[in-house]
XYZ file of C-alpha atoms in Angstrom:
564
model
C 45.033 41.394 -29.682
C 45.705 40.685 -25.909
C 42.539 42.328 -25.494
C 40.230 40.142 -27.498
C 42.023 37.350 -26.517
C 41.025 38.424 -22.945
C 37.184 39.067 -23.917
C 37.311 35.653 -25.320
C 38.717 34.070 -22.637
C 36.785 35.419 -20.136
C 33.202 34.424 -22.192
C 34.747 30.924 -22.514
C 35.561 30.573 -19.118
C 32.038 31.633 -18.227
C 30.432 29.356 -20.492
C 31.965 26.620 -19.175
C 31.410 27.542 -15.383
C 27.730 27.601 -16.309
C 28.069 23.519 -18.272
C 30.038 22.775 -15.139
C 27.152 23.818 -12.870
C 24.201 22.294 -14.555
C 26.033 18.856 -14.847
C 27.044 19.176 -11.093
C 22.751 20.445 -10.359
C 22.181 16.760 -12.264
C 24.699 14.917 -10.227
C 23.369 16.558 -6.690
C 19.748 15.522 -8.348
C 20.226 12.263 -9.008
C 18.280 10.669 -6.185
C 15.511 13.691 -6.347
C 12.469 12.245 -7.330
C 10.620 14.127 -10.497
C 13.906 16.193 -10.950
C 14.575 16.346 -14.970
C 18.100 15.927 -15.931
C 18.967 19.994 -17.502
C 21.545 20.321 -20.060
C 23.517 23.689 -20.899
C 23.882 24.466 -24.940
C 26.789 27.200 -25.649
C 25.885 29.771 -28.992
C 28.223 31.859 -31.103
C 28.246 35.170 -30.283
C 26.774 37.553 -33.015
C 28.638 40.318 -32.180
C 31.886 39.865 -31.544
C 34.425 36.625 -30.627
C 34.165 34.263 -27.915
C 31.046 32.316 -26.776
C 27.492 33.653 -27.057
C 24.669 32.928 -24.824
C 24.447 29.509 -22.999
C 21.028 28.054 -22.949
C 19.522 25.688 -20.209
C 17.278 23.484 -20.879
C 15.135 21.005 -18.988
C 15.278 17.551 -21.455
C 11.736 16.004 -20.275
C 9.855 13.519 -22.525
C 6.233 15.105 -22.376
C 4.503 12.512 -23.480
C 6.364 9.491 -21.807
C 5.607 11.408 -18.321
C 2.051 11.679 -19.155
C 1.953 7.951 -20.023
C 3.709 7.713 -16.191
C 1.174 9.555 -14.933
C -2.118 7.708 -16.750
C -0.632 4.434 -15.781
C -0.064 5.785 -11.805
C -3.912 6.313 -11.822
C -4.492 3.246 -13.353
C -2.555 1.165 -10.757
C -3.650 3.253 -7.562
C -7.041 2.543 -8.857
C -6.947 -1.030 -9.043
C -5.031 -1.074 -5.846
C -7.775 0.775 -4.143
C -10.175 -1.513 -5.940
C -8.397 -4.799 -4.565
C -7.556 -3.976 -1.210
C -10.951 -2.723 0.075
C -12.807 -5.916 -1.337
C -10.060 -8.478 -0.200
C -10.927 -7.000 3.379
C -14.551 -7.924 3.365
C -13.847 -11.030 0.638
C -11.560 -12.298 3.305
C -14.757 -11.738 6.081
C -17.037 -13.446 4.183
C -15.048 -16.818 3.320
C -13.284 -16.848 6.661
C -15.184 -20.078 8.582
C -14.573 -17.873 11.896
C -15.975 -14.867 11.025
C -18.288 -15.940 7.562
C -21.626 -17.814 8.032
C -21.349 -20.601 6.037
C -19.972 -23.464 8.931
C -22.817 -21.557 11.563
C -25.247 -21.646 9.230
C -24.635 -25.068 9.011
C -23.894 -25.998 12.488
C -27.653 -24.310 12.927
C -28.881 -26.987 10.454
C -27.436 -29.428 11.591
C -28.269 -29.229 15.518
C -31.930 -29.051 14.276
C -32.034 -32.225 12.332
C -30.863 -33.698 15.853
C -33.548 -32.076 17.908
C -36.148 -33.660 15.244
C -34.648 -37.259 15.519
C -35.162 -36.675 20.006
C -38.327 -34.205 19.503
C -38.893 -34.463 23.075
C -35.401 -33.707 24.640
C -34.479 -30.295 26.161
C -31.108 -30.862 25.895
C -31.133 -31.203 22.029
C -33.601 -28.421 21.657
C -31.317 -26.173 23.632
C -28.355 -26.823 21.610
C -30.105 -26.000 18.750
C -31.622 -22.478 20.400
C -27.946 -22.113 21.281
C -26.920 -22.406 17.643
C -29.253 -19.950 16.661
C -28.133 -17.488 18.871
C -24.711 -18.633 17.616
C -26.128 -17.613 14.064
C -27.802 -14.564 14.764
C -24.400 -13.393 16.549
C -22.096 -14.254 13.706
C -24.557 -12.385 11.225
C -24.051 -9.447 13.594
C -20.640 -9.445 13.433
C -19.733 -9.664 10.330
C -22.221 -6.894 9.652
C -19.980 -4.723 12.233
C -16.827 -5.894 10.291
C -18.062 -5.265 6.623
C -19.843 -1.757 8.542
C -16.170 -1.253 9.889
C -14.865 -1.566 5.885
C -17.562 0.716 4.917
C -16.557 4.002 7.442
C -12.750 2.995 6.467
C -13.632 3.502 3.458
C -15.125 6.837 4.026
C -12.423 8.007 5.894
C -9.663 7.172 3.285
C -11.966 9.293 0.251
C -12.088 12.101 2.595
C -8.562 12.651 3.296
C -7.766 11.772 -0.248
C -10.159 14.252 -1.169
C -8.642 16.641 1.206
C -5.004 15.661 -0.183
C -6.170 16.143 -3.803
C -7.833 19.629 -3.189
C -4.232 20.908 -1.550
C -2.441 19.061 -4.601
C -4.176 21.124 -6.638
C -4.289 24.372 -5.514
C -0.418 24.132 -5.211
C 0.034 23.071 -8.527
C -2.610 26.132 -9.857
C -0.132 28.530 -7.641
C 3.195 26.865 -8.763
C 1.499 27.866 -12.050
C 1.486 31.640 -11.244
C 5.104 31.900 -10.272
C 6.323 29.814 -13.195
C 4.130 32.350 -15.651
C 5.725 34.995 -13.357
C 8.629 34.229 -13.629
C 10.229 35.772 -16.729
C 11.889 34.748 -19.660
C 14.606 33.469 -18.475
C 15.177 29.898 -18.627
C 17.539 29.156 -15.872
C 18.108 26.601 -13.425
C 16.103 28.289 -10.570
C 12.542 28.398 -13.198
C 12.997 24.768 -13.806
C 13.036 23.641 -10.552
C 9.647 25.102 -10.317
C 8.615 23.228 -12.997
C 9.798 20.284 -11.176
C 8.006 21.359 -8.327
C 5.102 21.855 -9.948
C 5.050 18.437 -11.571
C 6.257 16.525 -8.522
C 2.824 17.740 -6.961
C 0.581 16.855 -10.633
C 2.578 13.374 -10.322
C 1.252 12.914 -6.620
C -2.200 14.102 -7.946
C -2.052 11.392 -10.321
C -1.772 8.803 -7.826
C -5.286 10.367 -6.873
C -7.128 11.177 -9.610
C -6.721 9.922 -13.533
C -5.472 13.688 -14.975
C -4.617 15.380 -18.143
C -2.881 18.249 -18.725
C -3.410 20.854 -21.331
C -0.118 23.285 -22.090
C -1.276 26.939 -22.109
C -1.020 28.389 -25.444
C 1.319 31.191 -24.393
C 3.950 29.270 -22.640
C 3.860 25.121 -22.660
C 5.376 25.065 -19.036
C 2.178 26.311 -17.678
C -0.651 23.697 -17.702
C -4.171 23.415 -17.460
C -5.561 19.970 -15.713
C -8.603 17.881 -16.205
C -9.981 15.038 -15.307
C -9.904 12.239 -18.163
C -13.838 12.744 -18.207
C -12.631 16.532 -19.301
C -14.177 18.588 -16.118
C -11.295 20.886 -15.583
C -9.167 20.978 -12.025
C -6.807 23.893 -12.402
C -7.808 26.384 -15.898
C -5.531 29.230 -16.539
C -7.208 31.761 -16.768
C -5.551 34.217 -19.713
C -7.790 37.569 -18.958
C -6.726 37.494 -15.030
C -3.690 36.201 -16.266
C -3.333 33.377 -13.571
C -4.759 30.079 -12.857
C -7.575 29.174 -11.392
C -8.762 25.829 -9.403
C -11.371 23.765 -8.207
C -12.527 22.661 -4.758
C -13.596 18.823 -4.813
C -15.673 17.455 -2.708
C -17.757 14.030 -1.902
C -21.287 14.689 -2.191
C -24.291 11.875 -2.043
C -25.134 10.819 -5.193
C -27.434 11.900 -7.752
C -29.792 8.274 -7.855
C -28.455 6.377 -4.875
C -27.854 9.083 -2.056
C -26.911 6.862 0.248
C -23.616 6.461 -1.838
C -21.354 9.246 -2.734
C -19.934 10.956 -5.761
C -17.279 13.650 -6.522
C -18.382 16.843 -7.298
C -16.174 20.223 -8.162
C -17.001 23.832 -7.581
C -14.535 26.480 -8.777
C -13.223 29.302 -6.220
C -15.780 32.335 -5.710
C -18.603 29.824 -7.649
C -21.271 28.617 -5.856
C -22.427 25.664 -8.574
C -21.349 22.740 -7.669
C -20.696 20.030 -10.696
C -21.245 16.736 -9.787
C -19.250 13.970 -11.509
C -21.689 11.192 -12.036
C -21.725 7.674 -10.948
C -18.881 6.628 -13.455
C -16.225 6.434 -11.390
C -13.660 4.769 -13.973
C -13.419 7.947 -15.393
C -12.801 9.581 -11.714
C -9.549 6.996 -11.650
C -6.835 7.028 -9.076
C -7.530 5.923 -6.282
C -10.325 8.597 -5.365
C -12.045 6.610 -7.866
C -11.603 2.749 -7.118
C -12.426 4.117 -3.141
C -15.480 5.335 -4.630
C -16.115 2.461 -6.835
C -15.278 -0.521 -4.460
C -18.501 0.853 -2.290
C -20.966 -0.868 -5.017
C -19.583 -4.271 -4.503
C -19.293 -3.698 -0.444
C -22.971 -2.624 -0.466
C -23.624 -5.382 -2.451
C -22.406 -7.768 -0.560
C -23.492 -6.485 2.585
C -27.208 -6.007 1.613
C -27.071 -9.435 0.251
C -25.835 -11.204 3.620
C -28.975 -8.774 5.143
C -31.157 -10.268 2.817
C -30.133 -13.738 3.604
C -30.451 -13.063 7.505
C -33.745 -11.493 6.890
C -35.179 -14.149 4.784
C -34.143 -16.435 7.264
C -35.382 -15.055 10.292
C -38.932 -14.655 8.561
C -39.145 -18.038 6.788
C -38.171 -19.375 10.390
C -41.321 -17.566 12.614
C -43.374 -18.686 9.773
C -42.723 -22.042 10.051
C -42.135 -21.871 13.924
C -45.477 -20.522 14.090
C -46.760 -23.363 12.052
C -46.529 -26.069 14.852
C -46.583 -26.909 18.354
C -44.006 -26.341 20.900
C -43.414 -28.836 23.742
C -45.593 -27.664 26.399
C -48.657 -27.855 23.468
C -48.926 -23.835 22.782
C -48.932 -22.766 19.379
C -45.895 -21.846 17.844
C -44.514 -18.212 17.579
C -41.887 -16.064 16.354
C -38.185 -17.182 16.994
C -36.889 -13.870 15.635
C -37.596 -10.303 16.443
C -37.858 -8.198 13.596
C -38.986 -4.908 14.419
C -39.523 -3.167 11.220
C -41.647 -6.074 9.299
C -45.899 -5.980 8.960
C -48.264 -5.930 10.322
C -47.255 -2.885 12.093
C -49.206 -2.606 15.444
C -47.361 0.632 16.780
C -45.761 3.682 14.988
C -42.239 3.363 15.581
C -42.214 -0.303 14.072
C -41.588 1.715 10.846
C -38.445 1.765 9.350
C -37.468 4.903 8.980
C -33.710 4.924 7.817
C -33.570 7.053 4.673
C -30.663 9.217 2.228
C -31.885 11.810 1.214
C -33.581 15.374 1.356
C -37.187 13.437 2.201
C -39.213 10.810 4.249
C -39.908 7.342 3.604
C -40.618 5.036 5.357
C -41.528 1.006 5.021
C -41.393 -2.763 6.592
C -40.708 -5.842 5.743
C -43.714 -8.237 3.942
C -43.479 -11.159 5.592
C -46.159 -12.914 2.848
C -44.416 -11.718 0.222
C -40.721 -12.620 1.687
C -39.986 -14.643 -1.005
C -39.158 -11.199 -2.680
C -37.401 -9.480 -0.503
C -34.251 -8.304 -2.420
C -30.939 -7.165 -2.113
C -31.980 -4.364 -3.779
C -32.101 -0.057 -3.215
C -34.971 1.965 -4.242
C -35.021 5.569 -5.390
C -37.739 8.089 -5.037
C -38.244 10.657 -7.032
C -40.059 13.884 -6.078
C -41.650 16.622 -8.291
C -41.073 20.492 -7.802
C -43.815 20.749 -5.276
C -42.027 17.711 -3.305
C -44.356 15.017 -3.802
C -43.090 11.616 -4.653
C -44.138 11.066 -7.887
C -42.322 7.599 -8.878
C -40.130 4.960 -7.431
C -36.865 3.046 -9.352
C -34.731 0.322 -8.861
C -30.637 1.753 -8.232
C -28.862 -1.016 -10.710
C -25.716 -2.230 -10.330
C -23.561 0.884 -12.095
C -25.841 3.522 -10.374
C -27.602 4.592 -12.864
C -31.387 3.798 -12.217
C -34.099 1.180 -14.261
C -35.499 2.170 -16.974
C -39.261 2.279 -15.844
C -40.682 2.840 -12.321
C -41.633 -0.139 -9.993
C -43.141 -1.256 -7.243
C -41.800 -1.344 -4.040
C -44.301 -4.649 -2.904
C -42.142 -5.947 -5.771
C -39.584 -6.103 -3.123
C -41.520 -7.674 -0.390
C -41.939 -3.894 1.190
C -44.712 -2.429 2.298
C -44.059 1.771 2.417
C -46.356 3.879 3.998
C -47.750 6.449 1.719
C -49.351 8.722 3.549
C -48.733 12.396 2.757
C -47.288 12.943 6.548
C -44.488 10.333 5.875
C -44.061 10.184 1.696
C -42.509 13.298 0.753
C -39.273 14.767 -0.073
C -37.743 18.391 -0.873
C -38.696 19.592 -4.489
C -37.512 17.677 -7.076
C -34.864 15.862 -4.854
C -34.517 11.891 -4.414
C -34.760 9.958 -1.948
C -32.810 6.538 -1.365
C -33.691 2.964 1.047
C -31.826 -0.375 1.333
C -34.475 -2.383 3.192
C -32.329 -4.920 3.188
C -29.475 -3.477 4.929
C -30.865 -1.042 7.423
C -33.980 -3.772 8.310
C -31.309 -6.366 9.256
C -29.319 -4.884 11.810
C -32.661 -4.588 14.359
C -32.778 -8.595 13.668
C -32.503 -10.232 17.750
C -33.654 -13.867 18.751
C -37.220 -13.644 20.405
C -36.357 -16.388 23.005
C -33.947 -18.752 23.830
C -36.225 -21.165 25.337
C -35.846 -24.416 23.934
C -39.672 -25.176 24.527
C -40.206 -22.859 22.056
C -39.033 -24.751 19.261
C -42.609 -25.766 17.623
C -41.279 -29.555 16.175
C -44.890 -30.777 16.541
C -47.600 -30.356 13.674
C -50.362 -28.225 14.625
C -52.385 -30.246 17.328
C -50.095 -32.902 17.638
C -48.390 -34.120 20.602
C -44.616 -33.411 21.718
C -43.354 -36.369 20.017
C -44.330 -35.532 16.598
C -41.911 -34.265 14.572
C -43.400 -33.156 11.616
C -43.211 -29.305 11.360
C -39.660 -29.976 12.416
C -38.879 -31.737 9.162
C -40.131 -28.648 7.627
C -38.324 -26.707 8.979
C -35.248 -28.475 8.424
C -35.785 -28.348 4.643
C -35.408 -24.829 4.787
C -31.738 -25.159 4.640
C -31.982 -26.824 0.924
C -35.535 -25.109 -0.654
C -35.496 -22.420 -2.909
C -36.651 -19.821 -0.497
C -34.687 -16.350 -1.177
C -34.517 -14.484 -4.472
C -30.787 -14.591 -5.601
C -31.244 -11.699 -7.995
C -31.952 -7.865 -7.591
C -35.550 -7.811 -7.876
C -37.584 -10.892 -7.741
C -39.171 -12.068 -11.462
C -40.644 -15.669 -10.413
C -40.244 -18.446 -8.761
C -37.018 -19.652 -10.841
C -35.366 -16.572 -9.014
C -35.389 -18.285 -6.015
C -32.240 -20.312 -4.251
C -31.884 -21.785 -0.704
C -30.256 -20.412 1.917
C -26.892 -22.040 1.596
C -26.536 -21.009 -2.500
C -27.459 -17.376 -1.454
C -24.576 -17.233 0.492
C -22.312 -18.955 -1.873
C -23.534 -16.876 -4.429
C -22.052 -13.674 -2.364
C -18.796 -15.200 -1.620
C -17.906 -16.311 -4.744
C -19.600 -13.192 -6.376
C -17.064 -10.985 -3.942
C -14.482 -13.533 -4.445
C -14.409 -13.502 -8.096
C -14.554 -9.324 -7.858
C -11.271 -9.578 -5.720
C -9.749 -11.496 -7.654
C -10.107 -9.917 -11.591
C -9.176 -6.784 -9.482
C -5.352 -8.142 -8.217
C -5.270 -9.282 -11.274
C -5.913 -5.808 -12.819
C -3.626 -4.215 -10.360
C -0.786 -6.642 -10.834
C -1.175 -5.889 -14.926
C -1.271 -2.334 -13.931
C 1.589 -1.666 -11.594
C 3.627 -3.858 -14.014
C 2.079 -1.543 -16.997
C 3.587 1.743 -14.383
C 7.135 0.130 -13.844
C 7.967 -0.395 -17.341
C 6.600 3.453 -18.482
C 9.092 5.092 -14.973
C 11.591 3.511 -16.785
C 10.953 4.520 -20.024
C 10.491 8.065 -18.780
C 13.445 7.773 -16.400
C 15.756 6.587 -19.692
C 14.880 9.604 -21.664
C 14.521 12.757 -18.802
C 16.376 11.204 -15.778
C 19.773 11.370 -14.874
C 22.513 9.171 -15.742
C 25.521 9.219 -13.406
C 27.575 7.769 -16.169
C 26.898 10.397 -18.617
C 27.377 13.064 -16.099
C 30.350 12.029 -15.023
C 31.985 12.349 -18.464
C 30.545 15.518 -19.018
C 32.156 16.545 -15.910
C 35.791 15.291 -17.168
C 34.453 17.272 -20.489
C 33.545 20.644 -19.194
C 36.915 20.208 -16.511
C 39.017 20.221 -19.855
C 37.091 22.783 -21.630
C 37.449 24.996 -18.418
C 41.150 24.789 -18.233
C 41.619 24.877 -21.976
C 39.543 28.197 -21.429
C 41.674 29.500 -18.506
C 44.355 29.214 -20.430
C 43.276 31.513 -22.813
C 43.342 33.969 -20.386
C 46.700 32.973 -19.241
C 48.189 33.851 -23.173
C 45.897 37.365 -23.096
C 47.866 38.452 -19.498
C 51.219 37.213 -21.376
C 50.817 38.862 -24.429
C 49.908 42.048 -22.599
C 52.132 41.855 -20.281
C 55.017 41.089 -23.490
C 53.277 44.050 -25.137
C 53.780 46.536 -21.945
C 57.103 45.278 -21.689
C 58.404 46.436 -25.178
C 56.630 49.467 -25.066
């Protein structure tokens, strides 16, 4: 008898040691992120008396922490979204950096050089206002520019960050599937490990994960699009992963897309244009480049338009001394071209093309990028519009549609075989833009052939700040396309402005959405000190109950030895 009541002693004893230590691995825990509260079950023995095995497990709500992780992405994606736009938003309606109030000062000095037509003085601080103009355009280009490479940096080293998240969670994988049977403290901590690095790939990317058939704690991940990340791999048994990696894009290759090749593979997937479905905040970096583009082709437009509706009409009068009128604005790349390297020849791309500026037809010069499309032998065989989501219009069209002019000769119109080839006049015309002179004599006020006094091409040129004279759409369709000056640039702001702000409001809706599903999750799989603690006080009693036990096997042996 002293005997079993030993064995049974001893297995109760154990069995409580083991409750002891997984509520004390909770309480050491508690402040360890991802850690998932474990709990210690006890089994009758089927062979004999006392306790039978005691059973570990790791209490986490699957599908609660997969909500924590979709709604992660979700909020790092809006995040992403907001902050990159707010930066240039910011830029553009700021009246010390923005061109609205220089724009206007511009205006406005002019209309007082037409009322004194003949004073230097008032001429000059008009020229000087120009220059003014010309320099703030410049430098909010640089800023937005600035954005723009932030912004590449950041996708890069979240890129890098995401390819090391993953290949750490494909080899935390391997040494959970490794591992053994046995369910013990030490395995679940490299579950926890595991998911502690899929949680920080959430922030990244928006993720599923797909339990392998064979044992649930080893996952598979995908993208919410479905291209797979990590794939376990059941003939090698072991997981495999992808590389990602930011690649131009397929349509506008001046813009960049995620792509994924799998280790020893040289295909390389690429993602597409939708970058919703990328999430995280890999996606919103990627996705907050359309409206920072957009924005800054449009202010490129409106400098452009400017600067060629001005030498028009500049060249339409008389300046002081009684020469004709010219140019106010340099503008390298625009027609007629008189030497070779007045071509524009900034292009994305594996190809050549290059074009300048229309000034006749400036009245459609757009906002827009233009894709060209090359057949297998590498000649361009049609040209699209790059829309708003990336994808590309529907039928070809003209590039003179967009007040370009592309040279299409065979020695600089081509591209590699069956690749595309991307320009954004706007953008990459603009930055060349300089002020011709900053003579004040210059200034052509007078109507052609009339004398310094005369003020009449000045009033024209004054209206310019209020006539419909730049296309306020994509691509030009008619006149009724057309806005002045001052509405174009309103129409970016609050276009940007409007963007920025459904996008805090998205984030604010997200990270709100996030809080409330940690704290679901955290209610059902993290740990509670209160609950611990009284399974401490539990297990304490149940331990000493236990050693006591053993205390009445030693006396009754001990009484047993003694009679014998």
């Amino acid at each position: 008898m002293g005997t079993d009541l030993l064995s049974i002693g001893k297995s109760a004893v154990a069995a409580q040691q083991l409750l002891l230590r997984t509520t004390s691995n909770n309480i050491a825990n508690v402040a360890t992120g991802n850690y998932v509260r474990q709990r210690s079950v006890t089994t009758d023995s089927d062979v004999c008396l006392g306790v039978g095995a005691v059973i570990t497990q790791r209490l986490n709500d699957v599908y609660k922490q997969q909500e924590v992780w979709r709604d992660t992405a979700g909020a790092a994606y809006h995040e992403a979204v907001y902050q990159q736009i707010h930066t240039v938003d910011q830029y553009l309606s700021d009246s010390s950096i923005g061109l609205s109030e220089s724009m206007t000062q511009m205006f406005t000095s002019l209309e007082s050089a037409i009322n004194n037509p003949i004073s230097e003085s008032e001429r000059a601080e008009f020229m000087s206002d120009l220059q003014a103009f010309t320099d703030r355009f410049h430098t909010l280009y640089d800023d937005i520019e600035n954005v723009v490479k932030d912004n590449e940096m950041k996708i890069d080293e979240a890129v890098t960050q995401a390819n090391d998240l993953i290949k750490s969670i494909a080899q935390f994988n391997n040494s959970i599937a490794t591992a053994g049977k046995v369910r013990d403290s030490f395995y679940y901590n490299l579950v926890d490990q595991r998911d502690a690095a899929v949680a920080q790939l959430a922030e990244l990317l928006d993720i599923r994960t797909v339990p392998n058939k064979d044992n649930a704690d080893v996952i598979g991940i995908n993208l919410a699009s479905g291209q797979t990340l990590v794939m376990v791999d059941s003939d090698l048994n072991k997981s495999v992963w992808g590389h990602l990696e930011a690649v131009p894009g397929y349509n506008d290759t001046s813009a960049r897309e995620l792509a994924v090749r799998f280790e020893g593979s040289t295909y390389l997937t690429k993602l597409g244009a939708d970058f919703e479905n990328v999430g995280g905040r890999i996606g919103g970096l990627l996705s907050c480049r359309r409206e920072i583009n957009s924005s800054l082709a449009g202010i490129s437009q409106l400098a452009v338009s400017l600067a060629v509706n001005f030498n028009l009409q500049n060249s339409a009068g008389t300046d002081l001394i009684g020469n004709a009128g010219q140019d106010l604005f340099t503008l390298p790349n625009s027609a007629p071209v008189v030497n070779d390297d007045e071509w524009c020849e900034t292009c994305y791309g594996s190809g050549h093309i290059r074009y300048v500026v229309d000034p006749s037809a400036i009245e459609k010069f757009s906002d827009c990028s233009l894709c060209f499309k090359a057949d297998n032998t590498g000649a361009i065989t049609a040209c699209y519009q790059i829309m708003d989501d990336g994808s590309l219009s529907e039928n070809p069209v003209n590039p003179a549609d967009y007040g370009i002019i592309v040279d299409t000769r065979a020695a600089w119109y081509y591209a590699e075989p069956n690749a595309t080839v991307t320009i954004k006049p706007a953008a990459d015309v603009a930055r060349k833009l300089t002020l011709r002179t900053t003579d004040p004599r210059d200034l052509a006020l007078s109507g052609s052939g009339m004398g310094p006094s005369d003020n009449s091409n000045g009033i024209l040129m004054s209206r310019l700040q209020n006539t419909p004279a730049v296309a306020n759409g994509r691509a030009y369709t008619g006149s009724g396309d057309l806005v002045s000056f001052t509405e174009r640039y309103a129409t970016i702001t609050s276009s940007l402005g409007s963007v920025a702000s459904s996008e805090n409001i998205a984030y604010m809706a997200a990270d709100a959405k996030l809080e409330q599903s940690r704290a679901s999750y955290d209610s059902a799989s993290g740990v509670s000190l209160d609950e611990e603690a009284a399974h401490l006080v539990q297990y304490q009693q149940y331990y000493s109950a236990a050693a006591k036990i053993i205390s009445a096997a030693q006396n009754t042996f001990q009484s047993l030895i003694n009679v014998v």
